[in-house]
mmCIF file of C-alpha atoms in Angstrom:
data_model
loop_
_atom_site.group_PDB
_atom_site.id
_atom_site.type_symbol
_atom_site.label_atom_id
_atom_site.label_comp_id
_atom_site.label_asym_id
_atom_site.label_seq_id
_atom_site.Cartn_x
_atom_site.Cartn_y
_atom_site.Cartn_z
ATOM 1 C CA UNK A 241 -2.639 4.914 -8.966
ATOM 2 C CA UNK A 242 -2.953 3.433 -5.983
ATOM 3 C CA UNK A 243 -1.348 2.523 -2.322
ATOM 4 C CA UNK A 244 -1.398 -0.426 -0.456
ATOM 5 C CA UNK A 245 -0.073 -0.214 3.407
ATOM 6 C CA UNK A 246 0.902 -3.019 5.823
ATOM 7 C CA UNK A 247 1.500 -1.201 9.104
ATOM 8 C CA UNK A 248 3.821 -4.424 10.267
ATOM 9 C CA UNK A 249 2.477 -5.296 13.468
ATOM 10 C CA UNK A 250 4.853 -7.446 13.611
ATOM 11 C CA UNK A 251 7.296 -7.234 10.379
ATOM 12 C CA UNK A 252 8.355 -3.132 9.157
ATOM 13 C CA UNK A 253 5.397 -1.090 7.821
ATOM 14 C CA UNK A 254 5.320 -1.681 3.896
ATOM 15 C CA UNK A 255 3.643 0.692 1.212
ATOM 16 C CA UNK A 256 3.210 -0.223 -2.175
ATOM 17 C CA UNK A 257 2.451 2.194 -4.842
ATOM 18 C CA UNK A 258 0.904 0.373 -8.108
ATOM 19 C CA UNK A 259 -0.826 1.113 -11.469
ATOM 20 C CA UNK A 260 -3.774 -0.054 -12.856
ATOM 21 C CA UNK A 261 -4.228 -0.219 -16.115
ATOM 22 C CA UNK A 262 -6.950 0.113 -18.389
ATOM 23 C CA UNK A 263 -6.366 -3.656 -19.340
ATOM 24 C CA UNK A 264 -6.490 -4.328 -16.027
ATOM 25 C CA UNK A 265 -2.764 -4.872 -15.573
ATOM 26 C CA UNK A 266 -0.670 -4.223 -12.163
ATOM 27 C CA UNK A 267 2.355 -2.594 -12.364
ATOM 28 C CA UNK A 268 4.158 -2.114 -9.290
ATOM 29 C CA UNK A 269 6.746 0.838 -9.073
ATOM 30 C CA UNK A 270 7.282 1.782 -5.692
ATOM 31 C CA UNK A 271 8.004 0.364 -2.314
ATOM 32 C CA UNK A 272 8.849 1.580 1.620
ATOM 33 C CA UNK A 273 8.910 -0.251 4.025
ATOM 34 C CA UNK A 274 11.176 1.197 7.546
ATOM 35 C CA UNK A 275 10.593 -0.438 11.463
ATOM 36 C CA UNK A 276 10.552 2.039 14.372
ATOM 37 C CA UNK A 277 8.112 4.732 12.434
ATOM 38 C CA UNK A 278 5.285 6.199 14.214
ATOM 39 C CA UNK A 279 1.409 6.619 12.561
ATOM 40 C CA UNK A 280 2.179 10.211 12.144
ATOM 41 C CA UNK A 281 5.852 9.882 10.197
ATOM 42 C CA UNK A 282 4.957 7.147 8.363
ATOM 43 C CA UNK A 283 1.551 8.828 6.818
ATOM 44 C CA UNK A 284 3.894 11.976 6.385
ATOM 45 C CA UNK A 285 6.868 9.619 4.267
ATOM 46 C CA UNK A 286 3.845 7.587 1.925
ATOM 47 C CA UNK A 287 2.785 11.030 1.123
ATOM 48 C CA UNK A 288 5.529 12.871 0.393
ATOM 49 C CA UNK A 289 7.059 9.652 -1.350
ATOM 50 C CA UNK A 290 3.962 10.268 -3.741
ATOM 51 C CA UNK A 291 5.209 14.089 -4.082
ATOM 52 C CA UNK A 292 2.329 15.114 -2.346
ATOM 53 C CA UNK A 293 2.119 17.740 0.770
ATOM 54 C CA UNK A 294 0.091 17.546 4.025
ATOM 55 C CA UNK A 295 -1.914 20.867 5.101
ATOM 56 C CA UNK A 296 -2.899 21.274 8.714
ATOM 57 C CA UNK A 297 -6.747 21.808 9.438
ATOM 58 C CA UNK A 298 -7.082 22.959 12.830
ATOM 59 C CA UNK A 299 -10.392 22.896 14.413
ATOM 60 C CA UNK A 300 -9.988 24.049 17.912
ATOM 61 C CA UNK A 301 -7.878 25.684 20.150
ATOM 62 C CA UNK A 302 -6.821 22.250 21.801
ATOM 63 C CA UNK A 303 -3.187 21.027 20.934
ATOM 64 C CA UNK A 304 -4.865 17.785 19.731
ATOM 65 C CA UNK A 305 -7.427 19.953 17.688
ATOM 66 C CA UNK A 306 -6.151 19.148 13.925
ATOM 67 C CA UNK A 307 -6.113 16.801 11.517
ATOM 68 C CA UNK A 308 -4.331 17.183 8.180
ATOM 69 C CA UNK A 309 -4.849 16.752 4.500
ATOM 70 C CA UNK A 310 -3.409 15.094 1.717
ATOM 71 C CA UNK A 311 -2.944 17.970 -1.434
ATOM 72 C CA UNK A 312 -1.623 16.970 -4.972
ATOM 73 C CA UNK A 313 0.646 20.189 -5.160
ATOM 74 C CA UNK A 314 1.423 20.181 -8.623
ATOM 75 C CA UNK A 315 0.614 18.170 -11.780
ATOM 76 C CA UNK A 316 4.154 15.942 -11.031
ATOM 77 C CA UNK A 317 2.601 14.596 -8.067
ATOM 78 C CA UNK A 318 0.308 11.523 -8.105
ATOM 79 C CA UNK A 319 -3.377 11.113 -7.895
ATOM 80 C CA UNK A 320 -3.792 8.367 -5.683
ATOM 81 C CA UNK A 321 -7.256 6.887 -6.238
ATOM 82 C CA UNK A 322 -7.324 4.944 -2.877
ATOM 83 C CA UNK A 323 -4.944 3.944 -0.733
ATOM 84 C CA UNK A 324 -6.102 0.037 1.454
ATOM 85 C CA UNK A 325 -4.854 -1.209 4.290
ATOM 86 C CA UNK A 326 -4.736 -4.148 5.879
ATOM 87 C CA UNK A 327 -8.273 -5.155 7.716
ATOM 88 C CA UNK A 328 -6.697 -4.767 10.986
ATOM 89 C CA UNK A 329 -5.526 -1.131 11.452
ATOM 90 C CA UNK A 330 -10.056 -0.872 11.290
ATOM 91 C CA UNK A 331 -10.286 -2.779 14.850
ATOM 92 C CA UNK A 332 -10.955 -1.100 17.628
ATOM 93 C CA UNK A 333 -8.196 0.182 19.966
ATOM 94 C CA UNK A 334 -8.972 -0.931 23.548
ATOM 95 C CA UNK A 335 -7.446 1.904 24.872
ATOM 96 C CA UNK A 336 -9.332 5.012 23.259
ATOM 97 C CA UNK A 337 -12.298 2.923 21.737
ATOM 98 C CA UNK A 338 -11.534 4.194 18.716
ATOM 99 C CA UNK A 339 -10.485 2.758 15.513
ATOM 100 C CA UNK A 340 -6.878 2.351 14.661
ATOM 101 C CA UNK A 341 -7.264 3.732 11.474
ATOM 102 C CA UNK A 342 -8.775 7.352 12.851
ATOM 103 C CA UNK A 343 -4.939 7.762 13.445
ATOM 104 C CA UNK A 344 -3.704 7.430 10.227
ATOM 105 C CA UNK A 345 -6.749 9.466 8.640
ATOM 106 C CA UNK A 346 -5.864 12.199 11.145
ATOM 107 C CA UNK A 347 -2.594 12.544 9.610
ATOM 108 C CA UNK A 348 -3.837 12.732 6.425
ATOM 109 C CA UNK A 349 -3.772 9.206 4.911
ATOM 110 C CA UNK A 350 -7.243 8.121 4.038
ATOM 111 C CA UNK A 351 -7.274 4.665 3.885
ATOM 112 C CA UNK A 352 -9.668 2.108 3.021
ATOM 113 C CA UNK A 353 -10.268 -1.804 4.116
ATOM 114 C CA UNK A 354 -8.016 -4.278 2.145
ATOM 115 C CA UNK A 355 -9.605 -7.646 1.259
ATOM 116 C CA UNK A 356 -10.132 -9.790 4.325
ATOM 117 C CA UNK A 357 -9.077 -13.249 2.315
ATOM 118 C CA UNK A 358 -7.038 -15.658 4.871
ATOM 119 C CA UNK A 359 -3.155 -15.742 4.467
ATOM 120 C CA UNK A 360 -3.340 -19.050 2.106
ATOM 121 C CA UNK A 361 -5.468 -17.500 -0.007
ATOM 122 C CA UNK A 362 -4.119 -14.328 -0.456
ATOM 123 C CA UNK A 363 -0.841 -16.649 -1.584
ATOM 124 C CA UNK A 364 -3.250 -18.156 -3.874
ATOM 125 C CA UNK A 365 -4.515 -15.282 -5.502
ATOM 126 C CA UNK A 366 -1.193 -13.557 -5.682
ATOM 127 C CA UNK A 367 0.009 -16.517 -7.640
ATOM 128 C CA UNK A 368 -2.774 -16.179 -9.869
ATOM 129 C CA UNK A 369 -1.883 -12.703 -10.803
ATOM 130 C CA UNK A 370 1.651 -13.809 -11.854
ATOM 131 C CA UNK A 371 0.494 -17.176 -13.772
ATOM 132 C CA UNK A 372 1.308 -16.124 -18.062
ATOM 133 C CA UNK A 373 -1.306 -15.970 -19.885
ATOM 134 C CA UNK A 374 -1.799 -17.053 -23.556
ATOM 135 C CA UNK A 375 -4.644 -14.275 -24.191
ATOM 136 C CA UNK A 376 -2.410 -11.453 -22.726
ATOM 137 C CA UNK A 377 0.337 -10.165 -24.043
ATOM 138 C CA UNK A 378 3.765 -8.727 -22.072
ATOM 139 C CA UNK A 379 3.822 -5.087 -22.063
ATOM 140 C CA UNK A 380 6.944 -4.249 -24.446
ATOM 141 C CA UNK A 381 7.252 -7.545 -26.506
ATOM 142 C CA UNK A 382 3.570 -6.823 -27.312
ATOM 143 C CA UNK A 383 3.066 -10.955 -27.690
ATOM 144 C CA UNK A 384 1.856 -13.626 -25.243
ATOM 145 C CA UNK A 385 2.864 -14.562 -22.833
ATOM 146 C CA UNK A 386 1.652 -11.693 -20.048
ATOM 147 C CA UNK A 387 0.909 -11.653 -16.754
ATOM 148 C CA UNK A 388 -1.360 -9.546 -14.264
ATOM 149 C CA UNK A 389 1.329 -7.873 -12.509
ATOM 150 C CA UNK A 390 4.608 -6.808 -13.677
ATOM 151 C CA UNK A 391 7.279 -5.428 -11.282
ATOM 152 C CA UNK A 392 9.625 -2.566 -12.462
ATOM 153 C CA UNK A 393 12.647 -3.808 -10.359
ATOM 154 C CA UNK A 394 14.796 -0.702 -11.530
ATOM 155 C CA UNK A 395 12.207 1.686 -8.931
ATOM 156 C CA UNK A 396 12.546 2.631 -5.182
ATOM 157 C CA UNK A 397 12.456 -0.680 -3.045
ATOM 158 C CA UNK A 398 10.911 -2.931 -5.457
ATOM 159 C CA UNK A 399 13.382 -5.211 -5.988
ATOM 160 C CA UNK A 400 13.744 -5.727 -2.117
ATOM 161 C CA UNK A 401 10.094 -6.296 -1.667
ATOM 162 C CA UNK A 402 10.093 -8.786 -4.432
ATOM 163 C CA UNK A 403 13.379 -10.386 -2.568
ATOM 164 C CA UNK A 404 11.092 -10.352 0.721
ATOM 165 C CA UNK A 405 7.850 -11.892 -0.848
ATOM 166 C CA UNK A 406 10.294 -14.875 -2.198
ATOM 167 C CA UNK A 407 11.895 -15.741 0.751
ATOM 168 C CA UNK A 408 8.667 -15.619 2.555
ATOM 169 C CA UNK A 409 6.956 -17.923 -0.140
ATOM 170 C CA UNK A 410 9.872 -20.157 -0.023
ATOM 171 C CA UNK A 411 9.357 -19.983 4.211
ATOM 172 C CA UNK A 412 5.837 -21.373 4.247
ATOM 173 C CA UNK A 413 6.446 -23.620 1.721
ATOM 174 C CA UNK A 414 8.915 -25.416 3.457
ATOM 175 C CA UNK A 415 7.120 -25.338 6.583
ATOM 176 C CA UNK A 416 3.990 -26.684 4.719
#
């Protein structure tokens, strides 16, 4: 399992939850996405969204001295393998000359650098992934054609996202 987070600099934050399959096949079966959300409520939500907990670590008396933890209580919460973000949130805050992402690992969502392809060809490679394939077959007819990715449009906020990425598609090719 895995996470992918947009912290929506300028858009809502998004998180994606997704499976990868042994075949190498993407499903997608969970989205969030909410405006207004600090670094600290939104690492809380993704986790708990994954039925996970946080536990606080304190190292010091200071009231900044603690970080927390992201614990799989129970076997009914997921085992996220790794959880990327977009390459941004790893630039440097001018401010406290620290990373952005320190912030979100502080609250307990360690995240790693997402792929650092250009808009286009992220578009490009997305596209790929949904292109049928004659050698693969779909998931519950068992025959080709199949795909990459599959969306489970019946789950939390996937059927939104996948209303979002279309319009957006449809945006920038109209604008060329």
């Amino acid at each position: 399992l895995y996470r992918g987070l947009d912290p929506g600099w300028d858009h809502p934050t998004s998180c994606t939850w997704a499976l990868l399959t042994r075949a190498n096949t993407w499903f997608i079966y969970r989205n969030w996405a909410q405006a207004g959300v600090s670094v600290g409520n939104r690492c809380a939500k993704i986790i708990e969204l994954s039925g996970n907990t946080r536990r606080e670590i304190r190292w010091g008396q200071g009231e900044e001295d603690v970080y927390y933890e992201e614990i799989q209580k129970d076997n009914e919460s997921e085992c996220i393998i790794a959880t990327f973000a977009d390459y941004h949130v790893f630039e440097t805050d001018q401010v406290t000359e620290r990373p952005y992402s320190s912030n979100y690992i502080r609250e307990g969502l360690v995240i790693q650098r997402s792929i650092t392809y250009s808009p286009k060809a992220r578009g490009q490679r997305f596209d790929q992934l949904l292109e049928p394939s004659l050698v693969r077959a779909h998931p519950i007819s068992k025959k080709p054609p199949g795909a990459k990715v599959y969306f489970l449009i019946n789950e939390p906020g996937v059927a939104e996202m996948l209303e979002m990425l279309e319009n957006l598609f449809w945006a920038r090719y109209s604008t060329g």
